[in-house]
Amino acid sequence: MTPAATAAGIRELPHPTRAEIRLEGVLHALSDPVRLRIVRDLAADSDALFSCSHFDLPVTKSTTTHHFRVLRESGVIRQAYRGTAKMNGLRRDDLDALFPGLLDALLAAAARQAAAVAGD
Amino acid sequence: MTPAATAAGIRELPHPTRAEIRLEGVLHALSDPVRLRIVRDLAADSDALFSCSHFDLPVTKSTTTHHFRVLRESGVIRQAYRGTAKMNGLRRDDLDALFPGLLDALLAAAARQAAAVAGD
DNA sequence: CTCGTAGTACGCCGAGTGTCAAACTACGGC
DNA sequence: GCCGTAGTTTGACACTCGGCGTACTACGAG
């Protein structure tokens, strides 16, 4: 069925506005290893947009969809359809405006921890 | 009973070592409004230690205990007994060493959001 | 039109979370 | 020794989360 979906043929994805982004939500979204990894990959190429299938995640498609949804609903990423693919991009501008320095500190911390674990 | 507790009369609280602190755990600990508030209060007076009862939290004592435990086990705070009271302090040195700039960015973000909500 | 690929939706499950009340332990003061 | 205060523990509850499979809906290629 998907009631309001087939109406115009355009599935609008609900994104929180910048003002609606909650710090707790962002932290919760980033407290999952899979999602943290997605964000790190996304941040590595801030300009480029990646499709969901680009990521080599250790979970199934439905779980992937779930994680991307959490990231989108918490305001961390932005999603847009392009053909059958769905492109994902970091909302760096919004996050930097709301919480200056937070994203960079977070990414640096994640990179640092990844390096520590690797060299363990 | 509390087996190894009454032995010496000193209840040692298990803290993760600096190397054991995981970024995901810290983010998860801070993704709860109650715990984020505790950390903010703690950070306001980094030198001072506060007892659990010092905080005016909208939850019962047992829930408070639970939140403090999550914070301690994730490596965010350090706890020590002093008489019947349990003093709580931020592990700022460890966190700054592990994730430079993260705590400051987090606290600034929390303060910024609190101000935005207040002026809503 | 048909088919394949990309992603979604739904339901299910086990595990974990936040909350509470109630019973308990520990310490200090009387 | 007794009592009150501070905090813990336990068990219960509703809820959420992360994971899965399956069935489904788009869109593009042929």
Tab-separated table of C-alpha atoms (C1' of nucleotides) in Angstrom:
chain	number	residue	atom	x	y	z
A	1	MET	CA	0.000	0.000	0.000
A	2	THR	CA	2.346	2.697	1.242
A	3	PRO	CA	-0.540	5.191	1.324
A	4	ALA	CA	0.988	8.590	0.666
A	5	ALA	CA	3.930	7.112	-1.150
A	6	THR	CA	2.650	6.162	-4.571
A	7	ALA	CA	0.651	9.374	-4.728
A	8	ALA	CA	3.269	11.477	-6.441
A	9	GLY	CA	5.849	8.814	-7.042
A	10	ILE	CA	8.259	10.807	-4.926
A	11	ARG	CA	9.035	9.458	-1.523
A	12	GLU	CA	10.017	12.345	0.639
A	13	LEU	CA	12.314	11.386	3.451
A	14	PRO	CA	11.610	13.231	6.692
A	15	HIS	CA	14.667	14.962	8.050
A	16	PRO	CA	14.742	16.835	11.313
A	17	THR	CA	15.349	20.543	10.893
A	18	ARG	CA	18.520	21.972	12.288
A	19	ALA	CA	16.673	23.215	15.345
A	20	GLU	CA	15.181	19.815	15.959
A	21	ILE	CA	18.513	18.036	16.228
A	22	ARG	CA	19.107	16.912	19.796
A	23	LEU	CA	22.533	16.327	21.211
A	24	GLU	CA	21.346	13.236	23.057
A	25	GLY	CA	20.000	11.826	19.819
A	26	VAL	CA	23.261	12.438	18.013
A	27	LEU	CA	25.258	10.821	20.791
A	28	HIS	CA	22.946	7.859	20.878
A	29	ALA	CA	23.181	7.447	17.116
A	30	LEU	CA	26.959	7.517	17.319
A	31	SER	CA	27.167	5.125	20.253
A	32	ASP	CA	26.666	2.134	17.971
A	33	PRO	CA	29.805	0.729	16.342
A	34	VAL	CA	28.137	0.132	12.999
A	35	ARG	CA	26.753	3.653	12.804
A	36	LEU	CA	29.966	5.206	14.031
A	37	ARG	CA	31.770	3.421	11.241
A	38	ILE	CA	29.291	4.649	8.658
A	39	VAL	CA	29.782	8.196	9.834
A	40	ARG	CA	33.523	7.838	9.756
A	41	ASP	CA	33.396	6.561	6.177
A	42	LEU	CA	31.071	9.358	5.231
A	43	ALA	CA	33.330	11.934	6.830
A	44	ALA	CA	36.371	10.651	4.973
A	45	ASP	CA	34.892	12.040	1.757
A	46	SER	CA	32.677	14.847	2.840
A	47	ASP	CA	31.992	15.961	-0.701
A	48	ALA	CA	30.957	12.609	-2.081
A	49	LEU	CA	27.652	10.939	-1.462
A	50	PHE	CA	27.564	7.226	-0.950
A	51	SER	CA	24.790	4.786	-1.619
A	52	CYS	CA	23.783	2.440	1.165
A	53	SER	CA	25.209	-0.522	-0.713
A	54	HIS	CA	28.603	1.131	-0.951
A	55	PHE	CA	29.327	0.266	2.646
A	56	ASP	CA	30.639	-3.151	3.507
A	57	LEU	CA	28.793	-3.675	6.760
A	58	PRO	CA	28.660	-6.911	8.730
A	59	VAL	CA	24.855	-6.851	8.857
A	60	THR	CA	22.004	-7.607	6.502
A	61	LYS	CA	20.221	-5.140	4.269
A	62	SER	CA	17.312	-4.618	6.617
A	63	THR	CA	19.613	-3.873	9.510
A	64	THR	CA	21.528	-1.480	7.299
A	65	THR	CA	18.321	0.319	6.469
A	66	HIS	CA	17.577	0.537	10.166
A	67	HIS	CA	20.939	2.095	11.005
A	68	PHE	CA	20.693	4.609	8.198
A	69	ARG	CA	17.265	5.568	9.419
A	70	VAL	CA	18.521	6.149	12.945
A	71	LEU	CA	21.298	8.330	11.591
A	72	ARG	CA	18.889	10.308	9.446
A	73	GLU	CA	16.259	10.745	12.142
A	74	SER	CA	18.830	11.934	14.610
A	75	GLY	CA	20.014	14.519	12.109
A	76	VAL	CA	23.480	13.124	11.526
A	77	ILE	CA	23.116	12.320	7.850
A	78	ARG	CA	21.040	13.493	4.939
A	79	GLN	CA	19.506	11.061	2.485
A	80	ALA	CA	18.243	11.633	-1.029
A	81	TYR	CA	17.075	9.338	-3.748
A	82	ARG	CA	18.896	9.169	-7.030
A	83	GLY	CA	17.310	6.582	-9.202
A	84	THR	CA	17.044	3.362	-7.259
A	85	ALA	CA	19.995	4.270	-5.122
A	86	LYS	CA	19.780	6.357	-1.999
A	87	MET	CA	22.663	8.697	-1.497
A	88	ASN	CA	23.922	9.461	1.964
A	89	GLY	CA	25.815	12.502	3.087
A	90	LEU	CA	26.950	13.851	6.391
A	91	ARG	CA	25.124	16.928	7.680
A	92	ARG	CA	28.391	18.509	8.596
A	93	ASP	CA	27.188	22.062	8.086
A	94	ASP	CA	24.248	21.660	10.430
A	95	LEU	CA	26.202	19.780	13.052
A	96	ASP	CA	29.045	22.281	12.981
A	97	ALA	CA	26.609	25.140	13.323
A	98	LEU	CA	24.807	23.544	16.235
A	99	PHE	CA	27.746	22.019	18.058
A	100	PRO	CA	30.988	23.652	16.908
A	101	GLY	CA	33.947	21.355	17.070
A	102	LEU	CA	31.959	18.392	18.250
A	103	LEU	CA	32.017	16.411	15.036
A	104	ASP	CA	35.717	16.939	14.537
A	105	ALA	CA	36.464	15.915	18.100
A	106	LEU	CA	34.259	12.886	17.698
A	107	LEU	CA	35.894	11.809	14.449
A	108	ALA	CA	39.354	12.372	15.859
A	109	ALA	CA	38.434	10.332	18.911
A	110	ALA	CA	37.079	7.520	16.781
A	111	ALA	CA	40.171	7.522	14.589
A	112	ARG	CA	42.401	7.531	17.630
A	113	GLN	CA	40.569	4.626	19.184
A	114	ALA	CA	40.583	2.666	15.920
A	115	ALA	CA	44.336	3.135	15.715
A	116	ALA	CA	44.766	2.057	19.328
A	117	VAL	CA	42.707	-1.064	18.792
A	118	ALA	CA	44.545	-1.940	15.604
A	119	GLY	CA	47.914	-1.585	17.249
A	120	ASP	CA	46.792	-3.516	20.271
B	1	MET	CA	26.170	-11.160	51.944
B	2	THR	CA	28.309	-9.061	49.658
B	3	PRO	CA	31.082	-11.667	49.800
B	4	ALA	CA	34.347	-9.812	49.365
B	5	ALA	CA	32.843	-6.614	50.670
B	6	THR	CA	32.675	-7.000	54.408
B	7	ALA	CA	36.068	-8.675	54.400
B	8	ALA	CA	38.105	-5.550	54.939
B	9	GLY	CA	35.253	-3.110	55.392
B	10	ILE	CA	36.438	-1.273	52.322
B	11	ARG	CA	34.287	-1.523	49.245
B	12	GLU	CA	36.483	-1.045	46.276
B	13	LEU	CA	34.682	0.314	43.262
B	14	PRO	CA	35.812	-1.126	39.940
B	15	HIS	CA	36.848	1.542	37.479
B	16	PRO	CA	37.903	0.847	33.912
B	17	THR	CA	41.511	1.706	33.225
B	18	ARG	CA	42.248	4.482	30.824
B	19	ALA	CA	42.970	1.967	28.075
B	20	GLU	CA	39.672	0.232	28.681
B	21	ILE	CA	37.541	3.287	28.088
B	22	ARG	CA	35.625	2.900	24.851
B	23	LEU	CA	34.325	5.812	22.854
B	24	GLU	CA	31.019	4.085	22.165
B	25	GLY	CA	30.545	3.534	25.864
B	26	VAL	CA	31.212	7.158	26.661
B	27	LEU	CA	28.800	8.324	23.987
B	28	HIS	CA	26.167	5.917	25.187
B	29	ALA	CA	26.600	7.068	28.757
B	30	LEU	CA	26.207	10.669	27.678
B	31	SER	CA	23.184	10.012	25.477
B	32	ASP	CA	20.884	9.964	28.490
B	33	PRO	CA	19.555	13.354	29.614
B	34	VAL	CA	19.929	12.556	33.302
B	35	ARG	CA	23.516	11.443	32.942
B	36	LEU	CA	24.405	14.300	30.650
B	37	ARG	CA	23.121	16.669	33.287
B	38	ILE	CA	25.162	14.997	35.993
B	39	VAL	CA	28.288	15.318	33.903
B	40	ARG	CA	27.569	18.960	33.197
B	41	ASP	CA	27.143	19.680	36.889
B	42	LEU	CA	30.324	17.805	37.645
B	43	ALA	CA	32.220	19.703	34.980
B	44	ALA	CA	31.073	23.045	36.328
B	45	ASP	CA	33.308	22.491	39.344
B	46	SER	CA	36.021	20.186	38.148
B	47	ASP	CA	37.970	20.454	41.373
B	48	ALA	CA	35.142	19.679	43.726
B	49	LEU	CA	33.706	16.265	44.353
B	50	PHE	CA	29.996	15.909	44.836
B	51	SER	CA	28.049	13.281	46.685
B	52	CYS	CA	25.256	11.524	44.853
B	53	SER	CA	22.658	13.243	46.988
B	54	HIS	CA	23.985	16.651	46.020
B	55	PHE	CA	22.259	16.420	42.686
B	56	ASP	CA	18.621	17.302	42.386
B	57	LEU	CA	17.578	14.680	39.914
B	58	PRO	CA	14.000	13.904	38.883
B	59	VAL	CA	14.428	10.212	39.640
B	60	THR	CA	14.516	8.013	42.699
B	61	LYS	CA	17.583	6.965	44.615
B	62	SER	CA	17.881	3.582	42.958
B	63	THR	CA	17.721	5.098	39.515
B	64	THR	CA	20.358	7.590	40.569
B	65	THR	CA	22.603	4.752	41.681
B	66	HIS	CA	22.081	3.100	38.314
B	67	HIS	CA	23.046	6.216	36.371
B	68	PHE	CA	26.151	6.804	38.431
B	69	ARG	CA	27.165	3.239	37.874
B	70	VAL	CA	26.787	3.576	34.111
B	71	LEU	CA	28.908	6.702	34.199
B	72	ARG	CA	31.577	5.025	36.291
B	73	GLU	CA	31.672	1.809	34.261
B	74	SER	CA	31.963	3.725	31.027
B	75	GLY	CA	34.919	5.627	32.469
B	76	VAL	CA	33.337	9.060	32.566
B	77	ILE	CA	33.435	9.597	36.315
B	78	ARG	CA	35.440	8.377	39.257
B	79	GLN	CA	33.781	7.442	42.527
B	80	ALA	CA	35.224	7.142	45.999
B	81	TYR	CA	33.733	6.623	49.404
B	82	ARG	CA	34.100	9.197	52.098
B	83	GLY	CA	32.219	8.102	55.152
B	84	THR	CA	28.676	7.238	54.186
B	85	ALA	CA	28.781	9.540	51.217
B	86	LYS	CA	30.152	8.594	47.819
B	87	MET	CA	32.031	11.355	46.112
B	88	ASN	CA	31.877	11.728	42.368
B	89	GLY	CA	34.400	13.414	40.127
B	90	LEU	CA	34.840	13.738	36.403
B	91	ARG	CA	37.725	11.792	34.861
B	92	ARG	CA	38.716	14.788	32.846
B	93	ASP	CA	42.397	13.911	32.712
B	94	ASP	CA	41.771	10.463	31.304
B	95	LEU	CA	39.153	11.597	28.848
B	96	ASP	CA	41.283	14.483	27.628
B	97	ALA	CA	44.235	12.163	27.157
B	98	LEU	CA	42.195	9.618	25.236
B	99	PHE	CA	40.007	11.926	23.216
B	100	PRO	CA	41.508	15.412	23.137
B	101	GLY	CA	38.930	18.137	22.846
B	102	LEU	CA	35.996	15.777	22.947
B	103	LEU	CA	34.828	16.548	26.459
B	104	ASP	CA	35.050	20.283	25.929
B	105	ALA	CA	33.157	20.054	22.664
B	106	LEU	CA	30.548	17.881	24.314
B	107	LEU	CA	30.094	20.228	27.253
B	108	ALA	CA	29.947	23.240	24.997
B	109	ALA	CA	27.362	21.492	22.843
B	110	ALA	CA	25.285	20.588	25.878
B	111	ALA	CA	25.458	24.128	27.214
B	112	ARG	CA	24.517	25.523	23.833
B	113	GLN	CA	21.544	23.230	23.519
B	114	ALA	CA	20.397	23.967	27.057
B	115	ALA	CA	20.482	27.665	26.273
B	116	ALA	CA	18.573	27.128	23.051
B	117	VAL	CA	15.888	25.126	24.797
B	118	ALA	CA	15.597	27.661	27.581
B	119	GLY	CA	15.158	30.490	25.106
B	120	ASP	CA	12.727	28.490	23.021
C	1	DC	C1'	6.391	-5.874	-20.369
C	2	DT	C1'	9.670	-8.375	-17.735
C	3	DC	C1'	13.370	-8.875	-14.950
C	4	DG	C1'	16.974	-7.675	-11.758
C	5	DT	C1'	18.795	-4.598	-8.419
C	6	DA	C1'	18.312	-1.201	-4.431
C	7	DG	C1'	16.127	-0.351	-0.681
C	8	DT	C1'	11.745	-0.521	2.575
C	9	DA	C1'	8.286	-2.408	5.723
C	10	DC	C1'	6.753	-5.622	8.888
C	11	DG	C1'	7.003	-8.853	12.296
C	12	DC	C1'	9.748	-11.449	15.346
C	13	DC	C1'	13.232	-12.343	18.850
C	14	DG	C1'	16.747	-11.846	22.585
C	15	DA	C1'	19.114	-8.521	25.050
C	16	DG	C1'	19.516	-4.249	27.214
C	17	DT	C1'	17.649	0.240	29.308
C	18	DG	C1'	15.284	3.416	32.428
C	19	DT	C1'	12.274	3.473	35.921
C	20	DC	C1'	10.365	2.252	40.312
C	21	DA	C1'	9.452	0.176	45.090
C	22	DA	C1'	11.054	-2.383	48.747
C	23	DA	C1'	14.429	-4.568	51.432
C	24	DC	C1'	19.006	-4.327	52.608
C	25	DT	C1'	24.030	-2.713	54.088
C	26	DA	C1'	27.267	0.675	55.860
C	27	DC	C1'	28.688	4.595	58.483
C	28	DG	C1'	28.317	8.331	61.988
C	29	DG	C1'	26.111	10.314	66.051
C	30	DC	C1'	23.431	9.851	70.186
D	1	DG	C1'	23.860	-0.463	71.517
D	2	DC	C1'	20.343	2.179	68.567
D	3	DC	C1'	18.780	5.029	65.134
D	4	DG	C1'	18.893	7.830	61.111
D	5	DT	C1'	21.029	8.987	56.812
D	6	DA	C1'	23.391	7.557	52.412
D	7	DG	C1'	23.624	4.479	49.176
D	8	DT	C1'	23.100	-0.499	47.195
D	9	DT	C1'	20.751	-4.459	45.645
D	10	DT	C1'	17.159	-6.999	43.817
D	11	DG	C1'	13.301	-7.868	41.192
D	12	DA	C1'	9.764	-6.270	38.367
D	13	DC	C1'	7.920	-3.676	34.543
D	14	DA	C1'	7.434	-1.381	29.999
D	15	DC	C1'	10.041	0.024	26.558
D	16	DT	C1'	13.693	0.289	23.148
D	17	DC	C1'	17.370	-1.634	20.465
D	18	DG	C1'	19.949	-4.395	17.298
D	19	DG	C1'	19.617	-8.184	14.687
D	20	DC	C1'	17.264	-11.296	11.364
D	21	DG	C1'	14.110	-13.151	7.442
D	22	DT	C1'	10.572	-12.454	4.322
D	23	DA	C1'	7.605	-10.029	1.538
D	24	DC	C1'	7.134	-5.895	-0.653
D	25	DT	C1'	7.850	-1.443	-3.515
D	26	DA	C1'	10.536	1.426	-6.560
D	27	DC	C1'	13.396	2.336	-10.616
D	28	DG	C1'	16.309	1.267	-14.716
D	29	DA	C1'	17.798	-1.953	-18.380
D	30	DG	C1'	16.709	-5.126	-21.779
